[in-house]
Coordinates of C-alpha atoms in Angstrom, one line a residue:
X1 CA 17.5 -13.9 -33.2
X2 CA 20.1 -10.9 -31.7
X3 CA 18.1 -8.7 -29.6
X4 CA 18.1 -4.8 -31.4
X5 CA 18.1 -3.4 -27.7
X6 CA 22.1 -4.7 -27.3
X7 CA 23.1 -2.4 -29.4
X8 CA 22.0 0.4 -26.7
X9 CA 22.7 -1.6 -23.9
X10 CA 26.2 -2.9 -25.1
X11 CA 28.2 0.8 -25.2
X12 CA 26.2 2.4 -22.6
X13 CA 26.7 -0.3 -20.2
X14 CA 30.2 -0.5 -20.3
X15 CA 30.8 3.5 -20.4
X16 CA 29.0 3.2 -17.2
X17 CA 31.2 0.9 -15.9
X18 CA 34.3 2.1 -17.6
X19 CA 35.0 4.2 -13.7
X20 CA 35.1 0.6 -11.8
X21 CA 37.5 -0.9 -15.0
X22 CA 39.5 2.2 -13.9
X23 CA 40.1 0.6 -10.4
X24 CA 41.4 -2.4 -12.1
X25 CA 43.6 -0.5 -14.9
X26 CA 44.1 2.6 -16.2
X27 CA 45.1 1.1 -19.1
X28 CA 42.7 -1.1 -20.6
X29 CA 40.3 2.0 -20.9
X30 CA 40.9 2.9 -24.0
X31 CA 40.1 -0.8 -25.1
X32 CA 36.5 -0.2 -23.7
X33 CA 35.1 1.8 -26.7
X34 CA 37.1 -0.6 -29.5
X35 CA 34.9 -3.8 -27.6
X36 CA 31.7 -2.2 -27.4
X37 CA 31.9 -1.0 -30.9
X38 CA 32.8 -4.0 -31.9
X39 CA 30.1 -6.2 -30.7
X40 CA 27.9 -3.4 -31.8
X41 CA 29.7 -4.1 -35.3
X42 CA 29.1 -8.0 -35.2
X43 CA 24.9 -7.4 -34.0
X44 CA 24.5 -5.6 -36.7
X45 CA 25.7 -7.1 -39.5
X46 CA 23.8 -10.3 -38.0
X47 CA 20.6 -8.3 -38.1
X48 CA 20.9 -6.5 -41.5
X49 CA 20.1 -9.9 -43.6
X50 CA 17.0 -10.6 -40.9
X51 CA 15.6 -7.0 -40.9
X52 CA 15.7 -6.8 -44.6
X53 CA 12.7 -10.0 -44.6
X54 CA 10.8 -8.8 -41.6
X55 CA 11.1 -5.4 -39.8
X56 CA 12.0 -6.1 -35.7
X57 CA 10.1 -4.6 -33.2
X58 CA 11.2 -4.4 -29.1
X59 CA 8.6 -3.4 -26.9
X60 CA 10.3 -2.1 -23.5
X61 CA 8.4 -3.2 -20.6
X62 CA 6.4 -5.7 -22.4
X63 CA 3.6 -2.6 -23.2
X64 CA 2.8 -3.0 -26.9
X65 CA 2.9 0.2 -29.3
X66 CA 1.2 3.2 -29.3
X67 CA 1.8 2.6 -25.6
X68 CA 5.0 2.8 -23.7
X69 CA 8.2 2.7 -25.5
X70 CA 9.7 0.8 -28.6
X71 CA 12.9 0.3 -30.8
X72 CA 12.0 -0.7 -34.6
X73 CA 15.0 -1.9 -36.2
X74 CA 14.5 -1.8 -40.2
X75 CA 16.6 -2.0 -42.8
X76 CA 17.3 2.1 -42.6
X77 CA 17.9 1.9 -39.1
X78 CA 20.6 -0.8 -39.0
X79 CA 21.7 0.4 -41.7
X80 CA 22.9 3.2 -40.0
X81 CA 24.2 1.3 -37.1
X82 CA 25.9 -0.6 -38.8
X83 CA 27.2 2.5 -40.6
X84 CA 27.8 4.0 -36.8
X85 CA 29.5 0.9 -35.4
X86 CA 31.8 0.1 -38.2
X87 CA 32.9 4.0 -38.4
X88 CA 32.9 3.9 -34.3
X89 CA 35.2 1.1 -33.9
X90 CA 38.0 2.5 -36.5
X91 CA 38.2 6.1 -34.9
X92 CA 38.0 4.2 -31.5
X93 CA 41.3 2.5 -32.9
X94 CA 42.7 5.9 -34.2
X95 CA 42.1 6.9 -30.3
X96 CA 44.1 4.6 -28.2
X97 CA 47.2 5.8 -29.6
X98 CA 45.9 9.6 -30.2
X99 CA 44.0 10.5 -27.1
X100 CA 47.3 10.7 -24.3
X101 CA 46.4 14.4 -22.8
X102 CA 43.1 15.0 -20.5
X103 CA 41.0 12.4 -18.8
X104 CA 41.3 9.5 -20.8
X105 CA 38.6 8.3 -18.7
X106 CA 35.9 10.9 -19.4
X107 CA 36.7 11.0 -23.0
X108 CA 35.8 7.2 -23.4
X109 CA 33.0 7.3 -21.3
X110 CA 31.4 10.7 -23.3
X111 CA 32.6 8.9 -26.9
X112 CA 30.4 5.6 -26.3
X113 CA 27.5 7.5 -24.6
X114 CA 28.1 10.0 -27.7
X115 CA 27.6 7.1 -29.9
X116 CA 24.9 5.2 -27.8
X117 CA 22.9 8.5 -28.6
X118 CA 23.1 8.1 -32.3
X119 CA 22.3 4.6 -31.7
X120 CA 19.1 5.2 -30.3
X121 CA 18.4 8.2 -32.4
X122 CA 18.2 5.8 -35.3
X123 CA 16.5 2.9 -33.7
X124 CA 13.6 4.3 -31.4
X125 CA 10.0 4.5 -32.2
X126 CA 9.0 6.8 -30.1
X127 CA 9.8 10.4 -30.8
X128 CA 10.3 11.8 -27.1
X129 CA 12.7 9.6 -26.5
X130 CA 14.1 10.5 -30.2
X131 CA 14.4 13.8 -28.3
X132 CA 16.3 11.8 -25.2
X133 CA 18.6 10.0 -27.4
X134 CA 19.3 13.2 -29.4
X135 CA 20.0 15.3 -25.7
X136 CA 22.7 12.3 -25.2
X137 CA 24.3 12.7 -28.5
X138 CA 24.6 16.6 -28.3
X139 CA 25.5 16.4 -24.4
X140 CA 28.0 14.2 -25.3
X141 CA 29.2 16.5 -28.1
X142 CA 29.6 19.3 -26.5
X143 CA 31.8 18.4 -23.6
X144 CA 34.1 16.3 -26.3
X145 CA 34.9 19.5 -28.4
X146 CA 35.9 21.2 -24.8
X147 CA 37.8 18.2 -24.2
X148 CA 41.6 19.8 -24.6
X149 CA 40.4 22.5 -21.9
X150 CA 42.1 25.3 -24.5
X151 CA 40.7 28.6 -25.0
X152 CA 39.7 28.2 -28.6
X153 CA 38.0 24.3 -27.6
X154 CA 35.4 26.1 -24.5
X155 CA 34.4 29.0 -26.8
X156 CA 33.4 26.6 -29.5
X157 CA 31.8 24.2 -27.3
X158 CA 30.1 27.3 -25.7
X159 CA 28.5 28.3 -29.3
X160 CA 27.6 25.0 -29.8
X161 CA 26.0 24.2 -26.7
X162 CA 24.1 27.8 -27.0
X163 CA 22.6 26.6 -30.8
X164 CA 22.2 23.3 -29.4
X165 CA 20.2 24.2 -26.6
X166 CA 17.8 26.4 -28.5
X167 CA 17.7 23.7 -31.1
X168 CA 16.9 21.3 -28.5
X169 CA 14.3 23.9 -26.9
X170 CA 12.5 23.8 -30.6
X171 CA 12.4 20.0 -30.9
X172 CA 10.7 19.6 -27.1
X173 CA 7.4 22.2 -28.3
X174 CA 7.2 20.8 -31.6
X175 CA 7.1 17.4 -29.8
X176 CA 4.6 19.2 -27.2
X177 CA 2.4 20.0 -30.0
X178 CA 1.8 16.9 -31.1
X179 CA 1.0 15.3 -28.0
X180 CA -1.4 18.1 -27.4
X181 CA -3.1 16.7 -31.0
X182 CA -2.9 13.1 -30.6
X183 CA -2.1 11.9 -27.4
X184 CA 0.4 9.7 -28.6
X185 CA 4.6 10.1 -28.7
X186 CA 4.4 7.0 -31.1
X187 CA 5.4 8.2 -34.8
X188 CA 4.0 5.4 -36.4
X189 CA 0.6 5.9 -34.4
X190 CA 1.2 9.9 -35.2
X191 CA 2.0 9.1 -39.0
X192 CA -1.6 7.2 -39.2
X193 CA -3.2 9.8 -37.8
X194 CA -1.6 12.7 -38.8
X195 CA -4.2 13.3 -42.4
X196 CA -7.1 13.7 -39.8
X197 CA -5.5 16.8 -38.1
X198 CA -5.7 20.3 -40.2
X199 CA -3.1 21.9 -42.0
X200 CA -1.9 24.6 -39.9
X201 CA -1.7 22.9 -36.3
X202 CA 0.5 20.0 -37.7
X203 CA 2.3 22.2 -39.4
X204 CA 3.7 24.4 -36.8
X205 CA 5.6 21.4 -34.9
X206 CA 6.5 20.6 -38.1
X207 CA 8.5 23.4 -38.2
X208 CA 10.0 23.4 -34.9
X209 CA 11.1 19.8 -35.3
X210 CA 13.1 20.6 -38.6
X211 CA 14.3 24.0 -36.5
X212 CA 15.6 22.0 -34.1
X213 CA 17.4 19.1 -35.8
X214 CA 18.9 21.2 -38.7
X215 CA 20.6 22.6 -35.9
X216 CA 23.0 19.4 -35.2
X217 CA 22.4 18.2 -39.4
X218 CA 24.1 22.0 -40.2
X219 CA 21.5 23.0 -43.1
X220 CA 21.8 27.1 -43.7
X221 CA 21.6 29.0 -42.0
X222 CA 21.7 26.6 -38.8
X223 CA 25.5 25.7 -38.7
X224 CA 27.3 28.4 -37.5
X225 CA 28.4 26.2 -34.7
X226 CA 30.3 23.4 -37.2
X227 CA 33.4 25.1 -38.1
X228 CA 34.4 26.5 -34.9
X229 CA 33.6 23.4 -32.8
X230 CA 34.8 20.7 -35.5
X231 CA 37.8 22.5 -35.7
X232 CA 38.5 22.9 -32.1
X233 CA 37.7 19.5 -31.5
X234 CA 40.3 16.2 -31.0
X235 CA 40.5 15.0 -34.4
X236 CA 39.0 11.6 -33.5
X237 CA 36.0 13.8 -32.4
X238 CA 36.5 15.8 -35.7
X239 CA 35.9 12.4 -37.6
X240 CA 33.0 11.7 -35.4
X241 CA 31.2 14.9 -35.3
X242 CA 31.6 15.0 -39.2
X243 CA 31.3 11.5 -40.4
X244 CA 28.5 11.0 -38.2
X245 CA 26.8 13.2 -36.0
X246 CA 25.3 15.8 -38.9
X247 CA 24.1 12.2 -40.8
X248 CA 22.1 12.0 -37.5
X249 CA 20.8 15.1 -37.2
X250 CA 19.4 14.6 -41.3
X251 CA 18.0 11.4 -40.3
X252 CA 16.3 12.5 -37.6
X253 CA 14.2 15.4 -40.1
X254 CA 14.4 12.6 -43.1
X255 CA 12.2 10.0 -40.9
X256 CA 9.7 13.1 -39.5
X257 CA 9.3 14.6 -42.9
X258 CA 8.7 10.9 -44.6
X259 CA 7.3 9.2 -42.2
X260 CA 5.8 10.8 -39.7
X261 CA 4.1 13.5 -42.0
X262 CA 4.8 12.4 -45.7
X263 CA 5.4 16.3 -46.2
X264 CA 5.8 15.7 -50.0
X265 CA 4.8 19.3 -50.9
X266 CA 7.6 20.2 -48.6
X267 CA 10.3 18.3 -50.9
X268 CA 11.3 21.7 -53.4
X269 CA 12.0 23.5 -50.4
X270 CA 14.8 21.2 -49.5
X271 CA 15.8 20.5 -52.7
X272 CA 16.7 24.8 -52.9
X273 CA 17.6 24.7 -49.3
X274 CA 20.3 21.5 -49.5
X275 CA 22.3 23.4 -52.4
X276 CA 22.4 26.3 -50.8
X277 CA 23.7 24.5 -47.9
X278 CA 26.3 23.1 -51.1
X279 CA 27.4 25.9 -52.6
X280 CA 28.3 28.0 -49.2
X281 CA 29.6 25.1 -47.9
X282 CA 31.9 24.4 -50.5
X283 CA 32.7 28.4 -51.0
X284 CA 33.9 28.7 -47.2
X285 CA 35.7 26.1 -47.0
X286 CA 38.0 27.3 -50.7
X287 CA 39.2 30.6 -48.7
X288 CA 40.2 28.4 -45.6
X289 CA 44.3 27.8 -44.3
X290 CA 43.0 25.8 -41.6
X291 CA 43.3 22.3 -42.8
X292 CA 40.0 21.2 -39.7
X293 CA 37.7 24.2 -40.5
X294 CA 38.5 23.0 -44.6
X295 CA 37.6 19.6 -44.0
X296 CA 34.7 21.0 -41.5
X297 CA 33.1 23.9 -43.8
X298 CA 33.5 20.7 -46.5
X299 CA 30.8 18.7 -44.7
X300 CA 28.8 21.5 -44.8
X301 CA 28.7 21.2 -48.8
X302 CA 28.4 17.3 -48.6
X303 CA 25.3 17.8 -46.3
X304 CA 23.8 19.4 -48.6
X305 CA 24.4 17.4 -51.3
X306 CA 22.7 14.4 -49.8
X307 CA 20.0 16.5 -48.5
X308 CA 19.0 17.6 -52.1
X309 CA 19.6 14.0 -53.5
X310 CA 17.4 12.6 -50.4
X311 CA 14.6 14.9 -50.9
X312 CA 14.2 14.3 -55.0
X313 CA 12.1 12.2 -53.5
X314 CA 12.5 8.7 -55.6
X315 CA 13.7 5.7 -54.7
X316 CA 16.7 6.3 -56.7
X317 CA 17.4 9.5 -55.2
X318 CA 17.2 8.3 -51.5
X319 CA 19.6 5.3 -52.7
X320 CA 22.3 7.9 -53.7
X321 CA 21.7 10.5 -51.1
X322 CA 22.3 7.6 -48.7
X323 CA 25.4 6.4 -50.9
X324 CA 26.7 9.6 -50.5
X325 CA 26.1 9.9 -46.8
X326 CA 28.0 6.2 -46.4
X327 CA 31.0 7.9 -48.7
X328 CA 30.8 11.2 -46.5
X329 CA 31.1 9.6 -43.4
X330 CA 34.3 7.2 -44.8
X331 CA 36.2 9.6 -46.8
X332 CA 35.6 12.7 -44.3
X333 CA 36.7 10.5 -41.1
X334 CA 39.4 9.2 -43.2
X335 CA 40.4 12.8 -43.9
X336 CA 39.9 14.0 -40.1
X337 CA 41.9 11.2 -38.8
X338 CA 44.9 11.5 -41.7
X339 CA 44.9 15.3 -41.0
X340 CA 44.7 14.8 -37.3
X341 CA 48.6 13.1 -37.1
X342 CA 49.9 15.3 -39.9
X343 CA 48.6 18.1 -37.3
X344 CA 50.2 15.9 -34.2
X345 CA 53.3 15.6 -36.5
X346 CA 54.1 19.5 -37.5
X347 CA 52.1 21.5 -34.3
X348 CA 50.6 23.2 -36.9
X349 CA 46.7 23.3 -38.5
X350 CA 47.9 25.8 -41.5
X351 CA 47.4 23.8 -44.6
X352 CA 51.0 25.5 -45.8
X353 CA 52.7 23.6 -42.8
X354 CA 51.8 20.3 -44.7
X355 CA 54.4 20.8 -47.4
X356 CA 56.9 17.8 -48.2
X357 CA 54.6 15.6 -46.1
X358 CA 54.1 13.6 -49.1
X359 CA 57.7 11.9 -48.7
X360 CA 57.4 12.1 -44.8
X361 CA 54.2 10.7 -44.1
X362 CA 53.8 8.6 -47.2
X363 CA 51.3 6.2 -46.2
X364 CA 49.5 9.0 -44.5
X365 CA 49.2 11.5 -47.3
X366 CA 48.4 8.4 -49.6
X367 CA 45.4 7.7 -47.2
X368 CA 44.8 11.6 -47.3
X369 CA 44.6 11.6 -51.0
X370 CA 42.4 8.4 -51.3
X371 CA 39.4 10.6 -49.0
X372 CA 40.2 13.8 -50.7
X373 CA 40.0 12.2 -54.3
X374 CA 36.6 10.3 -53.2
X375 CA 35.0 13.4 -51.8
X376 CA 35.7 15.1 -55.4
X377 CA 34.0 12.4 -57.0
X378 CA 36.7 11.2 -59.1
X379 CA 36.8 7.1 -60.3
X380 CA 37.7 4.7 -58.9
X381 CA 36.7 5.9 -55.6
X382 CA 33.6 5.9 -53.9
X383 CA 32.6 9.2 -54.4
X384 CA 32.2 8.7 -57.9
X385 CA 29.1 6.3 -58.2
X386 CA 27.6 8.5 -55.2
X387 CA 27.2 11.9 -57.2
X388 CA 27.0 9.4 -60.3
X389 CA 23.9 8.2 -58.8
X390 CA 22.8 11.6 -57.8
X391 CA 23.3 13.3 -61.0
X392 CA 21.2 10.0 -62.5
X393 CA 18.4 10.1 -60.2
X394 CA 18.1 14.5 -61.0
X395 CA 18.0 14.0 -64.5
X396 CA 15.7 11.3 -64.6
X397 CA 12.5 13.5 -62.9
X398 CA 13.2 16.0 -66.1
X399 CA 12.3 18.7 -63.9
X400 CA 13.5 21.9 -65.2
X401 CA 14.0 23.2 -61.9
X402 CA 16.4 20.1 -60.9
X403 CA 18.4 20.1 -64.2
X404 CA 19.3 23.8 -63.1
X405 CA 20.2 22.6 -59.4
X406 CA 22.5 20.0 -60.4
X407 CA 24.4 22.5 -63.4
X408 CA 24.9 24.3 -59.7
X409 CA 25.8 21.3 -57.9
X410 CA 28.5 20.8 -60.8
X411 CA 29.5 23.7 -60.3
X412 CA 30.2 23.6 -56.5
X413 CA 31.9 20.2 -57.2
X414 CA 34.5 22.1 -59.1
X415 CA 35.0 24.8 -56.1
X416 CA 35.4 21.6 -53.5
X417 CA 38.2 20.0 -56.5
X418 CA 40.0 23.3 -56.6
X419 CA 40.8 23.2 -52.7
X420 CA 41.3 19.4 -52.3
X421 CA 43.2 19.6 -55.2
X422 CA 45.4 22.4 -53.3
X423 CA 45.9 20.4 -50.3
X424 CA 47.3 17.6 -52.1
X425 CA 49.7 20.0 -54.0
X426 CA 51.1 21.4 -50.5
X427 CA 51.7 17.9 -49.6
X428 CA 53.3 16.5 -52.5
X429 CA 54.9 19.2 -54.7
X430 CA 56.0 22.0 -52.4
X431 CA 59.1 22.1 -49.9
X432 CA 60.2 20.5 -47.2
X433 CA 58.5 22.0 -43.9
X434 CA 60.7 23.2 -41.5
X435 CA 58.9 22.1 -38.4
X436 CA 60.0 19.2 -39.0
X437 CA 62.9 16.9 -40.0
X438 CA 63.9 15.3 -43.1
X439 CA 63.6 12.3 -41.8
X440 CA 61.0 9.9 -43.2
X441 CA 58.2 8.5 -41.2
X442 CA 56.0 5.7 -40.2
X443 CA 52.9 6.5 -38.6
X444 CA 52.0 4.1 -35.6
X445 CA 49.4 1.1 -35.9
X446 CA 47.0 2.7 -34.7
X447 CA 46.8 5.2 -36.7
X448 CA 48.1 3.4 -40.0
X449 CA 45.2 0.2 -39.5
X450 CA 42.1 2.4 -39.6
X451 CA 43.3 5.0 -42.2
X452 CA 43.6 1.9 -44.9
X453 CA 40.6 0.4 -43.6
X454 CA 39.1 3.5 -44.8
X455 CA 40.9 4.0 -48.0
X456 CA 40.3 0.5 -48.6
X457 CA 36.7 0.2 -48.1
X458 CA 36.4 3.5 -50.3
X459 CA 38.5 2.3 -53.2
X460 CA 36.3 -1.1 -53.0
X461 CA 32.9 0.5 -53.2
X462 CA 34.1 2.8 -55.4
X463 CA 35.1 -0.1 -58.1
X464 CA 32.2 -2.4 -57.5
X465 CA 29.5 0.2 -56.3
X466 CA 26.3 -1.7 -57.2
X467 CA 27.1 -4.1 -54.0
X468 CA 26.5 -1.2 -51.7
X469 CA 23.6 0.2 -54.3
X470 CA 21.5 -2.8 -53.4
X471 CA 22.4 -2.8 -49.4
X472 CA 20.7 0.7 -50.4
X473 CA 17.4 0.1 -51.9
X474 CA 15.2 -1.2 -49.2
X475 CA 16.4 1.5 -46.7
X476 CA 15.3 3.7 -49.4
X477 CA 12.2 2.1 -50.2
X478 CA 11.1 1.8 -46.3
X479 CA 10.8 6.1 -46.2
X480 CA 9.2 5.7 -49.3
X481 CA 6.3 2.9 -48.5
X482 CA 5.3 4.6 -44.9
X483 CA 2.2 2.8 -44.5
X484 CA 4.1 -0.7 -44.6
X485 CA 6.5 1.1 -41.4
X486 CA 3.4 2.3 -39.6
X487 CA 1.2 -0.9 -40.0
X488 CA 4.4 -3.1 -38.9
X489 CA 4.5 -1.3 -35.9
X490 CA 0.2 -0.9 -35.5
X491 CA -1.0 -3.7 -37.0

């Protein structure tokens, strides 16, 4: 059996070492993320068919849980590192021929220790070091969006770091609190106790938890930071920061409120609060001309769609809510990285300096269109079974109160068609753009291999969706069935 623990050791290993591979060659540096991720890639696909018939536990140190520290790798949590990996790997690829300005040494050093951070985010046990893995993440985060050294790139990474900080501030007291109550940093040893605590202390950390990790998951009103920072940001970070690093941040409150505190009652406020998120994502990002603040005020809306099909609170819900996030983190890195060379390509971000790029990029806008189309929802891409499932899973509670979210979330799906749909018409049926020759163009490898991976993978799922859909159930049924995760940890 593959140890869970490699898939921390293996990227934050090497981006310690990447400084002595810089002695040997400069060059094979930017080969350093694409091998990590891909082992990481290989371990877990090995471990999803073994942690779906028994749940893996690692005890660091050889202490055994509620003491000292341990990983549990389950089918939610490597299903997310698989989902981190696989994504990882690609935009890795995108990078070795993107990333030619700056340090390329920093930049791969912060990228794996950015991902080694949602790596352990999804696998620990113990939720101070939830906290640690979730400092490396946003560390990482915020010196990648200041990675260009530009004006706009340290402002943003200033008001991220500033939100991040106090967000960060608010997860270390709520963690505080519930030492003080149980003497424990375990969460399965805090989830079976948490019923003999009263109402009012457990709530207050409660609080300051989901505080502090909406900031980084951008729920409103805590992701004011996004746009400027996602847009300011390489476009391989962009992809990164979008297609994974908000999922993390809604993990992170998804496993507290399930399993730590089975906060049920809590479940209508999330529902109101993730399509609010929706609808002002999806409103911002119709009056944008930035094609990255778009596609960033975008994953705004899409966070909020998963966080109101997550907290419906079925199993069939969860299973779409995590469909979704899977198509999110495909179709908007798909999107970021497309957008990124057509950027690369014209000098420009305005979405009007994309027009005619559908005959000179044509492989690139095809790609484009593929994650724009899935995002919308429209068959056969992946999209479509995601809200499909969504929209299922809502009507089936017959809860007035639901029916009249989704008629909103149907309605929000239109605003998010009307600007994709606006893009594409730029890039296919206006002019020619003048920053640019008439010429027509190939994009390089390494941008052309992961962008079809994408669009492949999403135009797969989307026509046979029910093969994902199952991969889906038992990560959905583990945060429903929390006293099967807390006695497989305390026996």
């Amino acid at each position: 059996m593959v140890n869970p623990v490699l898939l921390i050791i293996i990227p934050l290993g090497l981006a310690l070492l990447i400084p002595l591979f810089g002695f040997i060659s400069v060059k094979i540096l930017k080969y350093i993320p694409f091998l990590a991720l891909f082992s990481n890639l290989i371990i877990s696909l090995k471990l999803l068919p073994e942690v779906y018939r028994e749940v893996i536990h690692v005890s660091i140190g050889g202490f055994i849980p509620p003491f000292g520290i341990n990983l549990v790798a389950g089918p939610l949590g490597i299903m997310f590192t698989t989902l981190i990996a696989l994504v990882g790997f690609l935009v890795s690829v995108y990078a070795t021929g993107y990333i030619k300005e700056g340090s390329e040494e920093k930049y791969h050093i912060l990228y794996l220790l950015l991902l080694t951070g949602a790596t352990g985010v999804v696998l620990t046990g113990d939720i101070f070091n939830l906290f640690v893995f979730y400092e490396i993440l946003c560390i990482s985060s915020y010196s990648l969006v200041a990675y260009f050294g530009d004006k706009a790139g340290i402002e943003s990474a200033v008001k991220y770091l500033i939100q991040g900080a106090l967000g960060s501030s608010f997860i270390l007291i709520g963690i505080g609190f519930l030492y003080g109550l149980f003497g424990t940093l375990n969460m399965a040893d805090i989830a079976a106790n948490i019923s003999s605590a009263g109402t009012l202390p457990v709530f207050i950390p409660l609080v300051f938890l989901i505080t502090g990790f909406g900031v980084e998951a951008a729920i409103f009103p805590l992701n004011s930071w996004l746009p400027d920072a996602h847009s300011s940001a390489p476009s391989s970070i962009s992809a990164i920061l979008s297609g994974l690093a908000i999922e993390i941040g809604l993990y992170a409150i998804v496993r507290i409120v399930f399993t730590v505190y089975d906060a049920s009652g809590m479940f209508s406020f999330f529902l109101l609060l993730g399509v609010i998120t929706l609808v002002i994502g999806e409103l911002c990002a119709f009056s944008q001309e930035n094609i990255k603040r778009m596609l960033a005020f975008s994953s705004i809306g899409q966070i909020g769609l998963i966080t109101f099909a997550i907290f419906i609170g079925s199993a069939e819900g969860i299973t779409g809510g995590l469909f979704q996030l899977v198509g999110h983190s495909f179709g908007k890195a798909l999107l970021f990285l497309t957008a990124g060379y057509m950027i690369y390509e014209t000098g420009s971000t305005n979405i009007s300096s994309f027009e005619g790029m559908g005959k000179k990029l044509p492989y690139t806008s095809l790609a484009f269109t593929v994650g724009a189309f899935s995002l919308i929802g429209l068959p056969p891409f992946m999209g479509f079974p995601g809200k499909f499932l969504i929209v299922k899973a809502a009507l089936t509670e017959q809860d007035i109160i639901i029916n009249m979210l989704i008629a909103i979330i149907l309605i929000a799906s239109i605003i998010e068609a009307a600007y994709f749909f606006k893009v594409v018409q730029v890039i296919y049926f206006k002019g020619e753009s003048g920053s640019m020759s008439r010429k027509r163009k190939t994009a390089p490898l390494s941008v052309l291999i992961p962008v079809f991976i994408f669009a492949g993978l999403i135009i797969f799922t989307g026509i046979y969706p029910k093969l994902l859909a199952e991969v889906l159930e038992q990560p959905a049924l583990e945060l429903l069935h929390r006293v099967d995760y807390i006695k497989s940890v305390i026996p």
